[in-house]
CSV table of N, CA and C in Angstrom, one decimal:
chain,number,residue,atom,x,y,z
V,26,MET,N,19.8,29.0,21.4
V,26,MET,CA,20.0,29.0,19.9
V,26,MET,C,21.3,28.3,19.6
V,27,ALA,N,21.4,27.5,18.6
V,27,ALA,CA,22.6,26.8,18.3
V,27,ALA,C,23.7,27.8,17.7
V,28,SER,N,24.9,27.5,18.1
V,28,SER,CA,26.0,28.4,17.6
V,28,SER,C,26.3,28.0,16.2
V,29,PRO,N,26.9,28.9,15.4
V,29,PRO,CA,27.2,28.6,14.0
V,29,PRO,C,28.1,27.4,13.9
V,30,LYS,N,29.0,27.2,14.8
V,30,LYS,CA,29.9,26.0,14.7
V,30,LYS,C,29.1,24.7,14.8
V,31,LYS,N,28.2,24.6,15.8
V,31,LYS,CA,27.3,23.4,15.9
V,31,LYS,C,26.5,23.2,14.7
V,32,HIS,N,26.0,24.3,14.1
V,32,HIS,CA,25.1,24.3,12.9
V,32,HIS,C,25.9,23.7,11.7
V,33,ASP,N,27.2,24.2,11.6
V,33,ASP,CA,28.0,23.7,10.5
V,33,ASP,C,28.3,22.2,10.6
V,34,LYS,N,28.5,21.7,11.9
V,34,LYS,CA,28.8,20.3,12.1
V,34,LYS,C,27.5,19.5,11.7
V,35,LEU,N,26.4,20.0,12.1
V,35,LEU,CA,25.1,19.3,11.8
V,35,LEU,C,24.9,19.2,10.3
V,36,MET,N,25.1,20.3,9.7
V,36,MET,CA,24.9,20.3,8.2
V,36,MET,C,25.9,19.4,7.5
V,37,LYS,N,27.1,19.4,8.0
V,37,LYS,CA,28.1,18.5,7.4
V,37,LYS,C,27.7,17.0,7.6
V,38,HIS,N,27.2,16.7,8.8
V,38,HIS,CA,26.7,15.4,9.1
V,38,HIS,C,25.5,15.0,8.2
V,39,LEU,N,24.6,15.9,8.0
V,39,LEU,CA,23.4,15.6,7.2
V,39,LEU,C,23.7,15.5,5.7
V,40,MET,N,24.7,16.2,5.3
V,40,MET,CA,25.0,16.2,3.8
V,40,MET,C,25.9,15.1,3.4
V,41,LYS,N,26.4,14.3,4.3
V,41,LYS,CA,27.3,13.2,3.9
V,41,LYS,C,26.5,12.1,3.1
V,42,SER,N,26.9,11.9,1.9
V,42,SER,CA,26.2,11.0,1.0
V,42,SER,C,26.3,9.5,1.4
V,43,ASP,N,27.4,9.2,2.1
V,43,ASP,CA,27.6,7.8,2.4
V,43,ASP,C,26.7,7.3,3.5
V,44,ARG,N,26.1,8.2,4.2
V,44,ARG,CA,25.1,7.9,5.3
V,44,ARG,C,23.7,7.8,4.8
V,45,VAL,N,23.5,8.2,3.6
V,45,VAL,CA,22.1,8.2,3.1
V,45,VAL,C,21.9,7.0,2.2
V,46,GLU,N,20.9,6.2,2.6
V,46,GLU,CA,20.6,5.0,1.8
V,46,GLU,C,19.5,5.4,0.8
V,47,VAL,N,19.9,5.2,-0.5
V,47,VAL,CA,19.0,5.5,-1.6
V,47,VAL,C,18.2,4.3,-2.0
V,48,LYS,N,16.9,4.4,-2.0
V,48,LYS,CA,16.0,3.3,-2.3
V,48,LYS,C,15.4,3.5,-3.7
V,49,ALA,N,15.3,2.5,-4.4
V,49,ALA,CA,14.7,2.5,-5.8
V,49,ALA,C,13.2,2.3,-5.7
V,50,TYR,N,12.6,2.3,-4.5
V,50,TYR,CA,11.2,2.1,-4.4
V,50,TYR,C,10.7,3.0,-3.2
V,51,THR,N,9.4,3.2,-3.2
V,51,THR,CA,8.8,4.0,-2.1
V,51,THR,C,8.3,3.1,-0.9
V,52,THR,N,8.1,3.8,0.2
V,52,THR,CA,7.6,3.1,1.3
V,52,THR,C,6.2,2.5,1.1
V,53,SER,N,5.4,3.2,0.3
V,53,SER,CA,4.1,2.7,0.0
V,53,SER,C,4.1,1.4,-0.8
V,54,GLU,N,5.1,1.4,-1.7
V,54,GLU,CA,5.3,0.1,-2.5
V,54,GLU,C,5.7,-1.0,-1.6
V,55,GLU,N,6.6,-0.7,-0.7
V,55,GLU,CA,7.0,-1.8,0.2
V,55,GLU,C,5.8,-2.3,1.1
V,56,SER,N,5.0,-1.3,1.6
V,56,SER,CA,3.9,-1.8,2.4
V,56,SER,C,2.8,-2.5,1.6
V,57,GLU,N,2.6,-2.1,0.3
V,57,GLU,CA,1.7,-2.8,-0.6
V,57,GLU,C,2.2,-4.2,-0.8
V,58,PHE,N,3.5,-4.4,-1.0
V,58,PHE,CA,4.1,-5.7,-1.2
V,58,PHE,C,3.9,-6.6,0.0
V,59,ASN,N,4.1,-6.0,1.2
V,59,ASN,CA,4.0,-6.7,2.4
V,59,ASN,C,2.5,-7.2,2.7
V,60,ALA,N,1.6,-6.3,2.3
V,60,ALA,CA,0.1,-6.6,2.4
V,60,ALA,C,-0.2,-7.8,1.5
V,61,LEU,N,0.3,-7.8,0.2
V,61,LEU,CA,0.0,-8.8,-0.7
V,61,LEU,C,0.7,-10.1,-0.2
V,62,LYS,N,1.9,-10.0,0.3
V,62,LYS,CA,2.6,-11.2,0.7
V,62,LYS,C,1.9,-11.8,1.9
V,63,TYR,N,1.4,-11.0,2.8
V,63,TYR,CA,0.6,-11.5,4.0
V,63,TYR,C,-0.6,-12.3,3.5
V,64,ASP,N,-1.3,-11.7,2.6
V,64,ASP,CA,-2.5,-12.4,2.0
V,64,ASP,C,-2.2,-13.7,1.4
V,65,LEU,N,-1.1,-13.8,0.7
V,65,LEU,CA,-0.7,-15.1,0.1
V,65,LEU,C,-0.3,-16.1,1.1
V,66,GLU,N,0.5,-15.6,2.1
V,66,GLU,CA,1.0,-16.5,3.1
V,66,GLU,C,-0.2,-17.1,4.0
V,67,HIS,N,-1.3,-16.4,4.0
V,67,HIS,CA,-2.4,-16.8,4.9
V,67,HIS,C,-3.5,-17.5,4.0
V,68,GLY,N,-3.2,-17.9,2.8
V,68,GLY,CA,-4.1,-18.8,2.1
V,68,GLY,C,-5.1,-18.0,1.2
V,69,MET,N,-5.0,-16.7,1.1
V,69,MET,CA,-6.0,-16.0,0.3
V,69,MET,C,-5.6,-16.1,-1.2
V,70,LYS,N,-6.6,-16.3,-2.0
V,70,LYS,CA,-6.4,-16.3,-3.5
V,70,LYS,C,-6.4,-14.9,-4.0
V,71,LEU,N,-5.3,-14.5,-4.7
V,71,LEU,CA,-5.3,-13.2,-5.3
V,71,LEU,C,-5.8,-13.2,-6.7
V,72,LEU,N,-6.5,-12.1,-7.1
V,72,LEU,CA,-6.9,-11.9,-8.4
V,72,LEU,C,-5.7,-11.8,-9.4
V,73,PRO,N,-5.9,-12.1,-10.6
V,73,PRO,CA,-4.7,-12.1,-11.6
V,73,PRO,C,-4.0,-10.7,-11.6
V,74,HIS,N,-4.7,-9.6,-11.6
V,74,HIS,CA,-4.0,-8.3,-11.6
V,74,HIS,C,-3.3,-8.0,-10.3
V,75,LYS,N,-3.8,-8.6,-9.2
V,75,LYS,CA,-3.1,-8.4,-7.9
V,75,LYS,C,-1.8,-9.3,-7.9
V,76,MET,N,-1.9,-10.5,-8.5
V,76,MET,CA,-0.8,-11.4,-8.5
V,76,MET,C,0.3,-10.8,-9.4
V,77,ASN,N,-0.1,-10.2,-10.5
V,77,ASN,CA,0.8,-9.5,-11.4
V,77,ASN,C,1.5,-8.4,-10.6
V,78,ARG,N,0.8,-7.6,-9.9
V,78,ARG,CA,1.4,-6.5,-9.1
V,78,ARG,C,2.3,-7.0,-8.0
V,79,TYR,N,2.0,-8.1,-7.4
V,79,TYR,CA,2.8,-8.8,-6.4
V,79,TYR,C,4.2,-9.2,-7.0
V,80,ASN,N,4.1,-9.8,-8.2
V,80,ASN,CA,5.3,-10.2,-8.9
V,80,ASN,C,6.2,-9.0,-9.3
V,81,GLU,N,5.5,-8.0,-9.8
V,81,GLU,CA,6.2,-6.8,-10.2
V,81,GLU,C,6.9,-6.1,-9.0
V,82,LEU,N,6.2,-6.0,-7.9
V,82,LEU,CA,6.9,-5.5,-6.7
V,82,LEU,C,8.0,-6.4,-6.2
V,83,LYS,N,7.8,-7.7,-6.2
V,83,LYS,CA,8.8,-8.6,-5.8
V,83,LYS,C,10.1,-8.4,-6.5
V,84,GLY,N,10.0,-8.2,-7.8
V,84,GLY,CA,11.2,-8.0,-8.7
V,84,GLY,C,11.8,-6.7,-8.4
V,85,LYS,N,11.0,-5.6,-8.2
V,85,LYS,CA,11.5,-4.3,-8.0
V,85,LYS,C,12.1,-4.2,-6.6
V,86,LEU,N,11.6,-4.8,-5.6
V,86,LEU,CA,12.1,-4.7,-4.2
V,86,LEU,C,13.3,-5.7,-4.0
V,87,GLY,N,13.4,-6.7,-4.9
V,87,GLY,CA,14.4,-7.7,-4.8
V,87,GLY,C,14.2,-8.7,-3.6
V,88,LYS,N,12.9,-9.0,-3.4
V,88,LYS,CA,12.6,-9.9,-2.3
V,88,LYS,C,12.2,-11.3,-2.8
């Protein structure tokens, strides 16, 4: 079992805010964007609502 001292060091490490990267988007949004991007790059035509979603995610993710 971990000693209290080790536990405190671990908690201090986990609580440091400078080590946490805050994202303004979710992983599912990023994977959805990557799927749409893949389709576009491989010559598939996207329906208008899919193209709108691609552009929305592109702006949100900054890509």
